[in-house]
Amino acid sequence: MKIYNTLRKDYEDFIPLSDSKVGIYMCGMTVQDRPHLGHMRTFLFGDVLRRYLEYKGYEVIYIQNFTDIDDKIIQRSKSENLDWRALGDKYEQEFLKAAEALNVKLATYYPKATQFIQEIIELIEILVRKGFAYESNGNVYFEVAKFKDYGKLSGKNIENLKESYRIEPDPNKRNPMDFALWKAHKEGEPYWYSPWGKGRPGWHIECSVMSTHFLGQPFDIHMGGQDLIFPHHEDEIAQSEAAYEREFVKYWIHSAPMLIKGEKMSKSTGLYFAISDLLEKYTPEAIRLFILQKHYRSPAEYVSDYLEEAERAIGRLKSFLNQVTPADGKVIWEKVKEFEEAMEDDLNTPKAIGIVFELLKEGNVKLQKGESAADEGATILFILEILGFRITDFTKKKLDTEKISELVRIILDVRQELRKTKNFELADKIRSDLERLGIKVKDTREGTLFEL
Ligand SMILES: [Zn+2]
Ligand SMILES: [Zn+2]
């Protein structure tokens, strides 16, 4: 499989460290708000890569963190007047709900920063001991100039960075570009005890600690949005490689942002669509299709027409799959091979989706000629499942109205019996429940009539 590695700025053959297992670390959410489409785009690509590797026979250990303590959480906890822990729990649940709705597989573990304070302190101590970090007024900073490889992921050059950081010098830092590993306690903020006094961890250190805790160092794949390349991932590399003097991560995979009118979808600009809101208008299948139709390294523009088009395309797939019996069909391996080639070409999901719709077209032609298209149906389902679509949603047969009428008739006969025994309360409940479903019930001298 060829994959674009941000670290090498080139495509590389993916060769996992172990023959049978792949470790993936995905930078997760800061639990201070509902996930939006931009967040879920990144997580969906992580999900698809994982599912594809599992399909290829690997056991995937998938770690995704929750950042449960940082500046934004503290601010938000004040503005929502909610304890920061309760705030974190609330938005952790929001994330899990969105992930479940979109059929994103559960991670193997969801570690949280506050569960790893002891290990974070231990890593900072190593960095201080080795001379890569220094304490200053209860804060601990990583001294960027001491780490020779700084900039190797983002391609940033230390000299240029020095210039750009000169604007707002921090008197605690030796160099403006040094970053915080530990932040001294401020009044009214949560804190933990450390060798440098009360305080809390910086953001970057948690991912160095939690990724290698579960996956070892080095591990196979680190993922996240492109906006995390600098400084977050650059700083993770500096921390982990300075401390342990060996490579941190083999493959860095970054997805491009979701845009609205050319601007990045984000909470800070107010331009975003929360998943929970989108799910009121669109099916999870349409959202997944909309996302996979664009390659993960190309920015995707949010346009509601595109989502509506995706919804119609899903409708065409469902209607086709309802006209054939995929269980009687044989998977067309030639097509599966094409699909695999697309996926192994840097996860080319637009091409993979194209193969599904090619099959749909060929299947419909067969149906029009009165031939069986069960093979096309079976192959479509085979591919959709690897791409993470909930395939039971595609094969649900709709009940025909004749069956529904028979069902309503059975229910109304029971209601008639209830009325005879003067159980009017239950009889009325049945009537109002049916009416809630849009089934009108009328008691006449000729008997009970109904209208669907
Ligand atoms: Zn991270
Ligand atoms: Zn550990």
Short mmCIF file of N, CA and C and ligand atoms in Angstrom, two decimals, residues 25-28 65 67 203-204 206-208 222-223 228 232-233 236, ligand 1:
data_model
loop_
_atom_site.label_atom_id
_atom_site.label_comp_id
_atom_site.label_asym_id
_atom_site.label_seq_id
_atom_site.Cartn_x
_atom_site.Cartn_y
_atom_site.Cartn_z
N TYR A 25 -2.35 6.08 16.09
CA TYR A 25 -2.74 7.08 17.08
C TYR A 25 -3.38 8.26 16.35
N MET A 26 -4.58 8.60 16.77
CA MET A 26 -5.30 9.73 16.17
C MET A 26 -5.47 10.81 17.22
N CYS A 27 -5.04 12.04 16.91
CA CYS A 27 -5.28 13.14 17.85
C CYS A 27 -6.77 13.41 17.89
N GLY A 28 -7.34 13.30 19.08
CA GLY A 28 -8.79 13.39 19.21
C GLY A 28 -9.26 14.79 19.56
N ASN A 65 -7.23 10.04 21.64
CA ASN A 65 -7.30 10.66 22.97
C ASN A 65 -8.45 11.65 23.08
N THR A 67 -8.57 15.35 24.86
CA THR A 67 -7.88 16.38 25.63
C THR A 67 -8.90 16.92 26.61
N TRP A 203 -0.25 21.11 26.23
CA TRP A 203 -1.08 20.25 25.38
C TRP A 203 -0.26 19.16 24.68
N HIS A 204 0.91 19.51 24.12
CA HIS A 204 1.63 18.57 23.25
C HIS A 204 2.11 17.32 23.98
N GLU A 206 0.87 15.46 26.28
CA GLU A 206 -0.06 14.34 26.52
C GLU A 206 -0.03 13.33 25.37
N CYS A 207 0.10 13.83 24.12
CA CYS A 207 0.05 12.91 22.99
C CYS A 207 1.34 12.09 22.87
N SER A 208 2.49 12.69 23.25
CA SER A 208 3.73 11.92 23.29
C SER A 208 3.60 10.77 24.28
N HIS A 222 0.66 7.87 12.86
CA HIS A 222 0.09 8.96 13.65
C HIS A 222 -0.76 9.79 12.70
N MET A 223 -2.01 10.03 13.08
CA MET A 223 -2.92 10.78 12.20
C MET A 223 -3.44 12.03 12.89
N LEU A 228 -2.69 20.36 12.60
CA LEU A 228 -1.93 19.92 13.78
C LEU A 228 -0.45 19.68 13.49
N HIS A 232 1.74 21.29 16.96
CA HIS A 232 1.45 20.14 17.82
C HIS A 232 2.30 18.90 17.50
N HIS A 233 2.27 18.46 16.25
CA HIS A 233 2.98 17.22 15.93
C HIS A 233 4.50 17.41 15.88
N GLU A 236 5.46 17.11 19.41
CA GLU A 236 5.41 15.72 19.88
C GLU A 236 6.71 14.99 19.49
ZN ZN B 1 -2.39 15.23 19.76
#
